[in-house]
Coordinates of C-alpha atoms in Angstrom, one line a residue:
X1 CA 85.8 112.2 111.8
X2 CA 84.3 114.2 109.0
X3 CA 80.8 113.0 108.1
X4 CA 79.9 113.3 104.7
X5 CA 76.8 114.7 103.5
X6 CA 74.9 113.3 100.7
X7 CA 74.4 116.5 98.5
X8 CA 78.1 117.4 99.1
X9 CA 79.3 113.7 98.2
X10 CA 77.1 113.3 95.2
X11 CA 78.1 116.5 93.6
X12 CA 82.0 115.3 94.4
X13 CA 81.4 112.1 93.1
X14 CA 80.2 113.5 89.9
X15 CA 82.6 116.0 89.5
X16 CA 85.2 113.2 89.5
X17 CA 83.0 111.2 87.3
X18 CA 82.9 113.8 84.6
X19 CA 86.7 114.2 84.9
X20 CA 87.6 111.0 84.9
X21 CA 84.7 110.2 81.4
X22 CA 86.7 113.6 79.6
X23 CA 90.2 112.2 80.3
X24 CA 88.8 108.8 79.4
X25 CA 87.8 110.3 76.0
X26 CA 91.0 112.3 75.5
X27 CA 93.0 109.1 76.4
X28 CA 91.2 107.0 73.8
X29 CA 91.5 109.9 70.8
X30 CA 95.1 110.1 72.0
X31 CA 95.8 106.6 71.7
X32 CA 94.1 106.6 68.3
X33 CA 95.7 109.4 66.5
X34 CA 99.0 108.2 67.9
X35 CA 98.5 104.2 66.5
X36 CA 97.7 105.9 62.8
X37 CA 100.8 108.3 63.2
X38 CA 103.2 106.1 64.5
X39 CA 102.1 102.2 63.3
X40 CA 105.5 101.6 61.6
X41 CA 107.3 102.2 64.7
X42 CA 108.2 98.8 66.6
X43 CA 107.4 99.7 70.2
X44 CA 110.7 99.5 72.8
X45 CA 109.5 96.7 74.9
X46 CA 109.7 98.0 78.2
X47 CA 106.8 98.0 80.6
X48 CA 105.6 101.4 81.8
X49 CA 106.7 102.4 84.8
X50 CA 103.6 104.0 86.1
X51 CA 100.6 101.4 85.2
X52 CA 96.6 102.1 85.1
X53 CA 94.7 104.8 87.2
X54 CA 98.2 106.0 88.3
X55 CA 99.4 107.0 85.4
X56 CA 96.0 108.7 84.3
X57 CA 95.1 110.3 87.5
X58 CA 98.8 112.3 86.8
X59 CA 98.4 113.4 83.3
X60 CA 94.2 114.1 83.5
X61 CA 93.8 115.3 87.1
X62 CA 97.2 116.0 89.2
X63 CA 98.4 117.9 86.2
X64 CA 95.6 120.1 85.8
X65 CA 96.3 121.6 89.2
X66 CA 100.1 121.0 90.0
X67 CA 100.6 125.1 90.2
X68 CA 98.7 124.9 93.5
X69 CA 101.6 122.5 94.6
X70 CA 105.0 123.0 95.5
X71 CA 105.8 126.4 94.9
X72 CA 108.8 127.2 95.6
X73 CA 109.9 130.2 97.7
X74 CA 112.7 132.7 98.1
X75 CA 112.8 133.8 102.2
X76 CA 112.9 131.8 105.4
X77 CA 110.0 130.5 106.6
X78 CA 108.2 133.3 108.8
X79 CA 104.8 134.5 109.2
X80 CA 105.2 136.5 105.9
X81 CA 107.4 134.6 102.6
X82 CA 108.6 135.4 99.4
X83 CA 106.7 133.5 97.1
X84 CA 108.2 132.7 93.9
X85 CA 106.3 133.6 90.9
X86 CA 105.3 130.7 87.9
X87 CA 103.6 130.5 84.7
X88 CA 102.8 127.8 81.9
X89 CA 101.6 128.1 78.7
X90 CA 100.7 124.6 78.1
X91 CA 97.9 124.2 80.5
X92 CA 100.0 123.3 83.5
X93 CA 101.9 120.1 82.0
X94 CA 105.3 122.6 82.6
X95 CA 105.4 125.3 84.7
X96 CA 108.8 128.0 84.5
X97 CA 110.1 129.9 87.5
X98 CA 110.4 134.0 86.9
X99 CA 112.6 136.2 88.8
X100 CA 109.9 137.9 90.5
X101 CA 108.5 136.6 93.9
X102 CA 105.0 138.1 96.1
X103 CA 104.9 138.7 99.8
X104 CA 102.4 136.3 101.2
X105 CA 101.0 135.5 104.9
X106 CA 102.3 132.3 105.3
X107 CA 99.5 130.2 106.4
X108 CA 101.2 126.5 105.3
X109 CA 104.4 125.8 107.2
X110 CA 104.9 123.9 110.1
X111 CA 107.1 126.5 112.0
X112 CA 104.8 126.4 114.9
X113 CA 106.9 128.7 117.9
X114 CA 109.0 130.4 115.1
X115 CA 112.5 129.5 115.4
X116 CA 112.5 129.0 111.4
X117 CA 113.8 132.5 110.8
X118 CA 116.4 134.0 112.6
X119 CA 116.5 134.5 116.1
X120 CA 118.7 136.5 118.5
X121 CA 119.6 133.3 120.7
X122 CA 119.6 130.5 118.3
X123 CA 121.2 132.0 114.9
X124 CA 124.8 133.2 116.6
X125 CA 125.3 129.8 117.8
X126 CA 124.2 128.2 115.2
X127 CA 126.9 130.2 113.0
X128 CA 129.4 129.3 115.4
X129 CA 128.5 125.4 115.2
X130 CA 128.9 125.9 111.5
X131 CA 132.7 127.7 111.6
X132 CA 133.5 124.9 114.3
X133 CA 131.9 121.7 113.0
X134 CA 131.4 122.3 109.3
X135 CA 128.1 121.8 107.5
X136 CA 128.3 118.2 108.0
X137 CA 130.2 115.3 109.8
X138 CA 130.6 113.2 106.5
X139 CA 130.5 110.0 108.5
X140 CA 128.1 107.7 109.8
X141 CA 126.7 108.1 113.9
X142 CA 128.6 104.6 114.6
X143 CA 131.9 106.0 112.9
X144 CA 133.2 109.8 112.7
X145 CA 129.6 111.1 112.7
X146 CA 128.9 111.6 116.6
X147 CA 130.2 115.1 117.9
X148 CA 129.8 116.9 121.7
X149 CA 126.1 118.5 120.2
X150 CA 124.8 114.7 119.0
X151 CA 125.4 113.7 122.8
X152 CA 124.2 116.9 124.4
X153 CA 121.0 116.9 122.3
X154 CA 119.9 113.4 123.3
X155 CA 120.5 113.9 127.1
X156 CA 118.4 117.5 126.5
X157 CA 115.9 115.8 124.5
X158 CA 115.6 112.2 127.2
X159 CA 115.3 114.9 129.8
X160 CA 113.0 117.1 127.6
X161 CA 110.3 114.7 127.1
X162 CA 110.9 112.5 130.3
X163 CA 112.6 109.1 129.5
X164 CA 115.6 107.5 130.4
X165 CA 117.2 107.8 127.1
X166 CA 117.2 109.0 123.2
X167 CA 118.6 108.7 120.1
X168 CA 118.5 111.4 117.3
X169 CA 118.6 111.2 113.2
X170 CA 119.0 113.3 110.6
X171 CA 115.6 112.4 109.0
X172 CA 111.6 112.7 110.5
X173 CA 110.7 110.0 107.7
X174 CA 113.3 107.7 108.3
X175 CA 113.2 107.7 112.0
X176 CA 109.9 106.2 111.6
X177 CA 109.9 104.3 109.1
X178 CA 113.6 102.7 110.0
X179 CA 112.9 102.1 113.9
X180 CA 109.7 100.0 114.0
X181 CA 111.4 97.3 111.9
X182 CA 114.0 97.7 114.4
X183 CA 111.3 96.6 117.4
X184 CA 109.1 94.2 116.0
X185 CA 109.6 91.5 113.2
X186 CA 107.6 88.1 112.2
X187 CA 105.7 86.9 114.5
X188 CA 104.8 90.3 116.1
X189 CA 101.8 92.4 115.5
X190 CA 101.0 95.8 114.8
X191 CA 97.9 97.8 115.6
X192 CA 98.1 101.2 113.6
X193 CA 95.6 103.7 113.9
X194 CA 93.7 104.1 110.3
X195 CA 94.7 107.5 109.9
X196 CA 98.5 107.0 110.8
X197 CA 101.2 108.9 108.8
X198 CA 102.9 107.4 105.8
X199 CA 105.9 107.2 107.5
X200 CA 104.5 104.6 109.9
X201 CA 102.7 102.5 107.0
X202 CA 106.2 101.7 105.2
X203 CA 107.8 101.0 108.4
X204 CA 105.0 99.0 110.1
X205 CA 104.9 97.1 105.8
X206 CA 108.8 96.6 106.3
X207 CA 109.0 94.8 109.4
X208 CA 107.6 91.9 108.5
X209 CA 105.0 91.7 111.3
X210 CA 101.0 91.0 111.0
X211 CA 99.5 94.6 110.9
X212 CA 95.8 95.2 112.1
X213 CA 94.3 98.6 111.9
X214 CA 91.6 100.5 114.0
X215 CA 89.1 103.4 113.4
X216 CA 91.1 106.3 113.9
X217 CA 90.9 107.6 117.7
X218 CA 88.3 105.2 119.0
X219 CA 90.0 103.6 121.8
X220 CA 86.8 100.6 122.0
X221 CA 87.7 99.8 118.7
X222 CA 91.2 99.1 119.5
X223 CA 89.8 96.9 122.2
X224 CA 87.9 94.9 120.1
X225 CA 90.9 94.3 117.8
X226 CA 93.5 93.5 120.3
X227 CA 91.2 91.2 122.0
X228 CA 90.0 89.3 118.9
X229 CA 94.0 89.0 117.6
X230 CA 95.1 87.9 121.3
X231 CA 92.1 85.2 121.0
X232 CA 93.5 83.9 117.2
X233 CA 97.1 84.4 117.5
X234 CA 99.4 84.3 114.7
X235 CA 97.7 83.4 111.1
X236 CA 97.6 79.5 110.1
X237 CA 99.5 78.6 113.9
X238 CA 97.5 80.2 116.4
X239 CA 100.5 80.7 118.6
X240 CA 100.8 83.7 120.7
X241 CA 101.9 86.7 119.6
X242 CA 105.7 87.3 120.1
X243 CA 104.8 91.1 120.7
X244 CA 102.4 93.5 120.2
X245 CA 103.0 97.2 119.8
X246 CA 99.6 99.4 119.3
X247 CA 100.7 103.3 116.8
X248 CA 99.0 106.4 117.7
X249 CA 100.0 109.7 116.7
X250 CA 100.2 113.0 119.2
X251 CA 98.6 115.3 117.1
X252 CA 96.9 113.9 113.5
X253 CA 98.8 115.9 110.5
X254 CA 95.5 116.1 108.3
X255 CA 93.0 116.2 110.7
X256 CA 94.6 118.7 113.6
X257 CA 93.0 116.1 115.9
X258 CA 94.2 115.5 119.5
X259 CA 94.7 111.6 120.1
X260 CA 92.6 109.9 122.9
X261 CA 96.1 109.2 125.0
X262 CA 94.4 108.1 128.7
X263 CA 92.1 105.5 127.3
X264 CA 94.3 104.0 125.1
X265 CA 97.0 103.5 127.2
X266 CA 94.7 102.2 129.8
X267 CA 93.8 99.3 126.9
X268 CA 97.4 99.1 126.5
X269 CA 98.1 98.1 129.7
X270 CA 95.3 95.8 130.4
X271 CA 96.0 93.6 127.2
X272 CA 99.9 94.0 127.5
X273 CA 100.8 96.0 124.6
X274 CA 103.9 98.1 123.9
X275 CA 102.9 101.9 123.1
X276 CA 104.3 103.9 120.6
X277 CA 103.4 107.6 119.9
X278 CA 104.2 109.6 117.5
X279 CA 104.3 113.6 118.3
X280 CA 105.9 114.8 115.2
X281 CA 103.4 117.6 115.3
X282 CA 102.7 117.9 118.7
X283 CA 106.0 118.2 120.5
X284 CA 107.1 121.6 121.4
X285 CA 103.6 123.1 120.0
X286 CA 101.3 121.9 122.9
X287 CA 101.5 121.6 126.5
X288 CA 102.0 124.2 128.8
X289 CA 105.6 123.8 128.9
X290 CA 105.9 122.5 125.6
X291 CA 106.4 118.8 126.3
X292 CA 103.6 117.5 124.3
X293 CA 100.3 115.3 124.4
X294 CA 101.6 113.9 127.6
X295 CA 101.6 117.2 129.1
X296 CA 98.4 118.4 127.6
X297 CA 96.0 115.3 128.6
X298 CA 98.1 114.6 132.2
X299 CA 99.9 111.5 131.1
X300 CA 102.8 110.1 132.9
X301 CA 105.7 109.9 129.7
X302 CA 106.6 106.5 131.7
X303 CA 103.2 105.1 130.1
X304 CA 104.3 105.3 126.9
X305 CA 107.1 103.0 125.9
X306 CA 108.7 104.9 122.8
X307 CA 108.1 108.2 121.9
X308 CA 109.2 109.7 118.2
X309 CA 109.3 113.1 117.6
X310 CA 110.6 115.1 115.0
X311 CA 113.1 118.2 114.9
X312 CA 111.0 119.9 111.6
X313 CA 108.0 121.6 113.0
X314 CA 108.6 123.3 116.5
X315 CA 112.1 123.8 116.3
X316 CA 113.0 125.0 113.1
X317 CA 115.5 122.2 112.4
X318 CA 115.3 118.7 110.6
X319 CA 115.8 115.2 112.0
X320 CA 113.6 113.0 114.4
X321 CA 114.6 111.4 117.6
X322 CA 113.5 108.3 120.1
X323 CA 113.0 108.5 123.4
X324 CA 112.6 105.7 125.4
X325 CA 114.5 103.1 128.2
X326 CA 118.0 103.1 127.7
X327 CA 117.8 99.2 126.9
X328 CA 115.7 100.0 123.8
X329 CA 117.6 103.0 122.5
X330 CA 121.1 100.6 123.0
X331 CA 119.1 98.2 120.9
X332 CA 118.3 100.8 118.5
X333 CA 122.0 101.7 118.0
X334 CA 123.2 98.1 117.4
X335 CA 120.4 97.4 115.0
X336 CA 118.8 100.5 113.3
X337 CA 120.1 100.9 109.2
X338 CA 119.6 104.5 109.6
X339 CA 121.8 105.1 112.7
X340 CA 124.3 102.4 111.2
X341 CA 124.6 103.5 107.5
X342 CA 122.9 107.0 107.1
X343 CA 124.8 109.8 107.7
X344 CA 124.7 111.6 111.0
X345 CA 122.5 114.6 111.5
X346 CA 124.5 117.9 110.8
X347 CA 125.8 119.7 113.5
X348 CA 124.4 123.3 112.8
X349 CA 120.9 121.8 112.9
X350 CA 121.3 119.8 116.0
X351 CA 122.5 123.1 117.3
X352 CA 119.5 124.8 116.3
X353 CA 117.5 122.3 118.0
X354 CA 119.7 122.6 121.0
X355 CA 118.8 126.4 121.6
X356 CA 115.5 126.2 120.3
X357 CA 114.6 123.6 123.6
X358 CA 116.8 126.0 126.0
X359 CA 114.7 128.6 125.1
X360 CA 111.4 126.6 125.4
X361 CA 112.6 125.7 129.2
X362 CA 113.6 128.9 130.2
X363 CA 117.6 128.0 130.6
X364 CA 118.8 131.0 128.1
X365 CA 117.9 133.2 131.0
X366 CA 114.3 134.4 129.3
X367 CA 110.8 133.6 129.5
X368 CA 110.5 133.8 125.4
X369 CA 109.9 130.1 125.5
X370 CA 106.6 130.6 127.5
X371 CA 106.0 133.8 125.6
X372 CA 105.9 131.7 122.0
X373 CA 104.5 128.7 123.8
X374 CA 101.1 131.0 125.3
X375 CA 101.0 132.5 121.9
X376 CA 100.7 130.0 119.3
X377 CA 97.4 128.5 121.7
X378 CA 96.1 131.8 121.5
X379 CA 96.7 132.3 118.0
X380 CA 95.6 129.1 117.1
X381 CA 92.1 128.9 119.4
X382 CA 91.5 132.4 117.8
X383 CA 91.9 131.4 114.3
X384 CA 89.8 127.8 115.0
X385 CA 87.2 130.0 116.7
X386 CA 86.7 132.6 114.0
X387 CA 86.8 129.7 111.0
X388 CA 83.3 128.0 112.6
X389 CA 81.9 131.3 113.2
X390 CA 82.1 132.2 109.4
X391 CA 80.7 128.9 108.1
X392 CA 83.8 126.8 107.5
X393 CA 83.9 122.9 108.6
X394 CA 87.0 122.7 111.0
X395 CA 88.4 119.4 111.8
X396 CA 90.4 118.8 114.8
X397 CA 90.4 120.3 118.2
X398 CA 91.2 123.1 120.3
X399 CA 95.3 123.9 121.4
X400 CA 96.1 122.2 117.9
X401 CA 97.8 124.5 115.3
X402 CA 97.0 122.5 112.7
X403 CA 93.6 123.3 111.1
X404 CA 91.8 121.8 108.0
X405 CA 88.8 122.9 106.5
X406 CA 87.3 121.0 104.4
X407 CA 86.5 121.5 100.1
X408 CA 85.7 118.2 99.0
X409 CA 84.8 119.1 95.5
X410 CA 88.0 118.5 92.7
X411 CA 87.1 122.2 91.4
X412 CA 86.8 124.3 94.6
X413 CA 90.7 122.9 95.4
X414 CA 92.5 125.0 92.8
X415 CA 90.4 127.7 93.5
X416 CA 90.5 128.5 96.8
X417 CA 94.3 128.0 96.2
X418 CA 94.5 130.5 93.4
X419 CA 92.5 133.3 94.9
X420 CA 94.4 132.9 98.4
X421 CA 97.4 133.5 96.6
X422 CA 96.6 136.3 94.3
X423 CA 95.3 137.9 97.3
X424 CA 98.8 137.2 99.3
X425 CA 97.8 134.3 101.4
X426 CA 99.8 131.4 100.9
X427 CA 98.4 127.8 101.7
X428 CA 98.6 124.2 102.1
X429 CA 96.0 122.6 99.5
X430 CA 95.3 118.8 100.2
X431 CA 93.8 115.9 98.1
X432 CA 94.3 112.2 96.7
X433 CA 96.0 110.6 97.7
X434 CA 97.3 112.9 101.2
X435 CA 93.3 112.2 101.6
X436 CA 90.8 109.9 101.0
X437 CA 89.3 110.8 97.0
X438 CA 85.7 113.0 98.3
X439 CA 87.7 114.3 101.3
X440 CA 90.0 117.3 100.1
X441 CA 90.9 119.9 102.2
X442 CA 92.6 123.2 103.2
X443 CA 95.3 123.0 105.7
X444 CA 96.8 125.9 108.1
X445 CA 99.4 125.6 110.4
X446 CA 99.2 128.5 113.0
X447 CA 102.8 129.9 114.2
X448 CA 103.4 131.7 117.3
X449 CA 105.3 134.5 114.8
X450 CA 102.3 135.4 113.7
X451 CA 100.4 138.3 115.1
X452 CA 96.6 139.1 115.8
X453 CA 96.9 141.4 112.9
X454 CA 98.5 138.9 110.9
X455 CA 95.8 136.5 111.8
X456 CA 92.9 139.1 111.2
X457 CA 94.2 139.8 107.5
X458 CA 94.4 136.3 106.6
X459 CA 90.5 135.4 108.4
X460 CA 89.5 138.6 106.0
X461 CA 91.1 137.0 102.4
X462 CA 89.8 133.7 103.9
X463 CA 86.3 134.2 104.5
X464 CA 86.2 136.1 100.8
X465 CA 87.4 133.8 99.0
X466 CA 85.1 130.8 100.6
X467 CA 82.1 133.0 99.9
X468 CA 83.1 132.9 96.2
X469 CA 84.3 129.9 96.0
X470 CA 81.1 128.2 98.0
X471 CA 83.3 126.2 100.6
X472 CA 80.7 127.4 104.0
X473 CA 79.1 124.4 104.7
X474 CA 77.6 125.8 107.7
X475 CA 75.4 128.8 108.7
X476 CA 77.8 131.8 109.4
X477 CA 77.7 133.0 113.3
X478 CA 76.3 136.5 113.7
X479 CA 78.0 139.0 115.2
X480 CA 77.8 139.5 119.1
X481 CA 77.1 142.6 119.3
X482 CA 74.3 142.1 116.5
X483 CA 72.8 139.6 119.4
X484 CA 73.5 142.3 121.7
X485 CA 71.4 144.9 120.7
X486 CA 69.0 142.2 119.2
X487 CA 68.7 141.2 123.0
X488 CA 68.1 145.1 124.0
X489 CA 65.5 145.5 121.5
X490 CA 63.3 142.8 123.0

C-alpha cells in the first residue's frame, strides 16, 4: 500500500486546488459571456449527458493532458514501436494525427513473453488458421461459432492451469464482468478486494448480490468481514447467506502487487467461501512454468474454485477464459449472455493462443517457452532493482512485470510523459480515476523481448527525466563499487 506523506499530499492537494479554483473561474466567465451572447436563444431542453465534476474534470483537467493518452501507433507491439506523431493548436481540446511516426522503447504494453510480434512458430499457423477458418466464425459459441481450435484451446487451457474444465471468450472484460452474475445472484454475497479491477466491480454491481469490500491484500481483514456478514446474514432478514464467493486478483494491474493466495484461501476454507481469482496479469508471466500465482506461492489450483484469466497479456492474443469443475463451466454455458449471444472468439487468435501455450510447455519441440519465461523475471527483478536504487518509489513485488512508480502531483504526470517520449521512451501514464485523485502514477510493463541493453537505455532516459522532473522520493543508492573502495579506504 503506498503511504502518503504529508509534504507530498499537501503540495498535490493544492495543486488540484488551484486547478480546480482557475477552471472554476474560467467556467463562471464562460457561462457569463455566453448568457449575454446568446439570451435570445431558448435552450433545447435536454439534460446534459455528463453532469457536475464529470463534466468539469474533462474540459479543465483531462483535456489539458489527453496527448499523454492514447497515442496511437503504427508497428506490432514489441520491445521497440512506431509511435505515431500528434499536434494541437488549441491547447489539447483536438489533437491531429501526422504521417510521421518515432521509434520508442516500448515500456507500456502488456506483451509480457513477446508473442505480440511475429514469431517463427506461432505466425505460420496462425496464417493458416486464417486461410482455413476466416477472420471470424460470424455466429454465436452455442450456434455456428464453436470450431476444432475453440475445443482444443479449452482442453489445453483446463490442462494448462490444472482444472477439470474451461470455457473461452472472445473478450478479457466481458469474461468478468458477464460470469459472476452467472454464479451468484440475490441473496448471495460478495467480498471483493478494494483494489479489484473494473471489470469485477460491474460484474459483482450486476448480479444483484450484497457486495462487501476488504483492505486490499490483508487476509485478517477479510476475516473480520466474512465473520461479521456470516454473524448478520442477509440485510433486513438475517437469513443465511445463499452463497458467498470472496474476489482476489493474481497479480494487481496498478499496483504490480503479488496477492496473499495461502492465507486467503485458508480463510476461505474455514468460513466456507467459494474462491475466485483473477490472473489476467499473472498467467503465463509468473511461475516457473508459467502457470501463474498458483505456481509461484505453491498453491494447489484445486483450492481455488474458478480461475479467470485472460488471452491479452502473455499470449499476444485477446479473449479471457474459465477454468473450473466441469459442473460450473456446463452451468456457465447454459447461462452466461456472453457465451449465448456474443459472438465466438475468432479463430486466428484462439490459434495464436494455442501456440503461444505449446511453446510455454515445451510441446513445439523447444525450450523457447522456458527461455522467455526465465527472462522476463530477470528483466523485470533487474528493472525493479535498479528503479529503488535511483530514488524512485516502486510499488509491488519482486517476479511481477508490472511496475508503478509513483508522481502524485497533477503537473509532474504530463511531464514525465512528454520528456519520456521526446527522448524515445514510450509509457503508460496513470491518474483519476484509474487511481485514487493524490495517487498518480507511472506504469511499466517489462517483456521478455526486451533485452539488458534495451532495459539499460530506458533506466538511463528514466532516471533523467525523474531528476528533472523531481519524482525521487527517496535517497538514490550509491554505487557498489563507490562503497567498495570507500570500504578499502578505511
Amino acid at each position: 500500500m503506498v503511504r502518503l506523506p504529508y509534504t507530498t499530499a499537501l503540495t498535490t492537494l493544492f495543486s488540484y486546488g488551484l486547478l480546480f479554483a482557475f477552471g472554476q473561474l474560467r467556467d463562471f466567465f464562460r457561462n457569463l459571456i455566453g448568457w449575454f451572447s446568446s439570451k435570445d436563444l431558448k435552450e433545447p431542453g435536454y439534460a446534459p449527458i455528463c453532469l457536475g465534476l464529470e463534466d468539469f474534470y474533462v474540459r479543465r483537467l483531462y483535456l489539458r493532458v489527453q496527448d499523454c493518452f492514447n497515442r496511437p501507433i503504427a508497428s506490432a507491439p514489441d520491445a521497440w514501436i512506431d509511435v505515431i506523431e500528434r499536434y494541437s493548436n488549441d491547447n489539447n481540446k483536438t489533437i491531429h494525427r501526422t504521417s510521421n511516426t518515432t521509434k520508442c522503447l516500448n515500456l507500456g504494453s502488456y506483451n509480457y513473453l513477446g508473442f505480440a510480434s511475429a514469431d517463427e512458430y506461432c505466425t505460420p499457423r496462425v496464417i493458416e488458421s486464417l486461410k482455413k477458418y476466416s477472420p471470424s466464425t460470424c455466429s454465436v459459441r452455442v450456434d455456428c461459432g464453436t470450431t476444432k481450435l475453440h475445443t482444443e484451446l479449452e482442453e489445453l487451457v483446463a490442462r494448462f492451469v490444472g482444472k477439470p474444465d474451461a470455457i473461452i471468450f472472445g473478450m478479457g472484460y466481458i469474461t468478468n464482468s458477464s460470469i459472476i452474475p452467472c454464479l451468484i445472484g440475490k441473496g448471495g454475497l460478495i467480498v471483493s478486494d478494494s483494489l479489484n479491477h473494473n471489470s469485477i466491480a460491474s460484474g459483482a454491481r450486476g448480479s444483484r448480490a450484497t457486495v462487501r469490500v476488504f483492505q486490499h491484500n490483508s487476509p485478517s481483514h477479510l476475516e473480520e468481514v466474512l465473520r461479521e456478514q456470516i454473524a448478520e446474514g442477509q440485510p433486513r432478514t438475517h437469513r443465511a447467506w445463499k452463497k458467498i464467493i470472496v474476489i482476489v486478483e493474481g497479480i494487481y494491474s496498478m499496483e504490480g502487487e503479488l496477492c496473499k493466495l495461502p492465507e486467503i484461501i485458508a480463510i476461505c476454507k474455514k468460513y466456507k467461501a467459494y474462491l475466485y481469482l483473477d490472473e489476467a496479469h499473472s498467467i503465463g508471466a509468473v511461475g516457473k512454468s508459467g502457470r501463474g500465482v498458483c505456481e509461484l506461492l505453491g498453491v494447489d489450483p484445486a483450492d481455488v474454485d474458478i480461475m479467470m484469466g485472460t488471452f491479452t497479456k502473455s499470449f499476444g492474443s485477446c479473449g479471457g477464459y474459465i477454468a473450473a469443475s466441469k459442473e460450473i463451466i456446463q452451468h456457465v454455458k447454459r447461462t452466461c449472455p456472453a457465451h449465448l449471444y456474443a459472438s465466438s472468439m475468432s479463430p486466428p487468435a484462439v490459434q495464436q493462443v494455442i501456440c503461444a501455450i505449446k511453446i510455454i510447455l515445451g510441446e513445439d519441440g523447444s525450450n523457447r517457452g522456458a527461455q522467455k519465461l526465465a527472462r522476463i523475471r530477470e528483466n523485470s527483478n533487474f528493472f525493479r532493482s535498479e528503479l529503488k536504487k535511483m530514488g524512485f518509489e516502486v510499488l509491488g513485488d519482486n517476479d511481477s512485470p508490472v511496475m508503478p512508480i509513483m508522481l502524485y502531483n497533477p503537473a509532474k504526470i504530463p511531464a514525465f510523459s512528454r520528456e519520456c517520449l521526446r527522448q524515445n521512451v514510450a509509457i503508460a501514464s496513470v491518474a483519476f480515476p484509474a487511481t485514487p485523485l493524490l495517487l498518480a502514477r507511472a506504469r511499466f510493463c517489462i517483456s521478455a523481448s526486451h533485452t539488458r541493453k534495451d532495459l539499460i537505455k530506458g533506466l538511463e532516459v528514466i532516471s533523467r527525466v525523474g531528476d528533472l522532473v523531481g519524482i525521487k522520493y527517496f535517497p538514490v543508492e550509491p554505487p557498489k563499487c563507490a562503497e567498495q573502495g570507500h570500504e578499502k579506504l578505511q
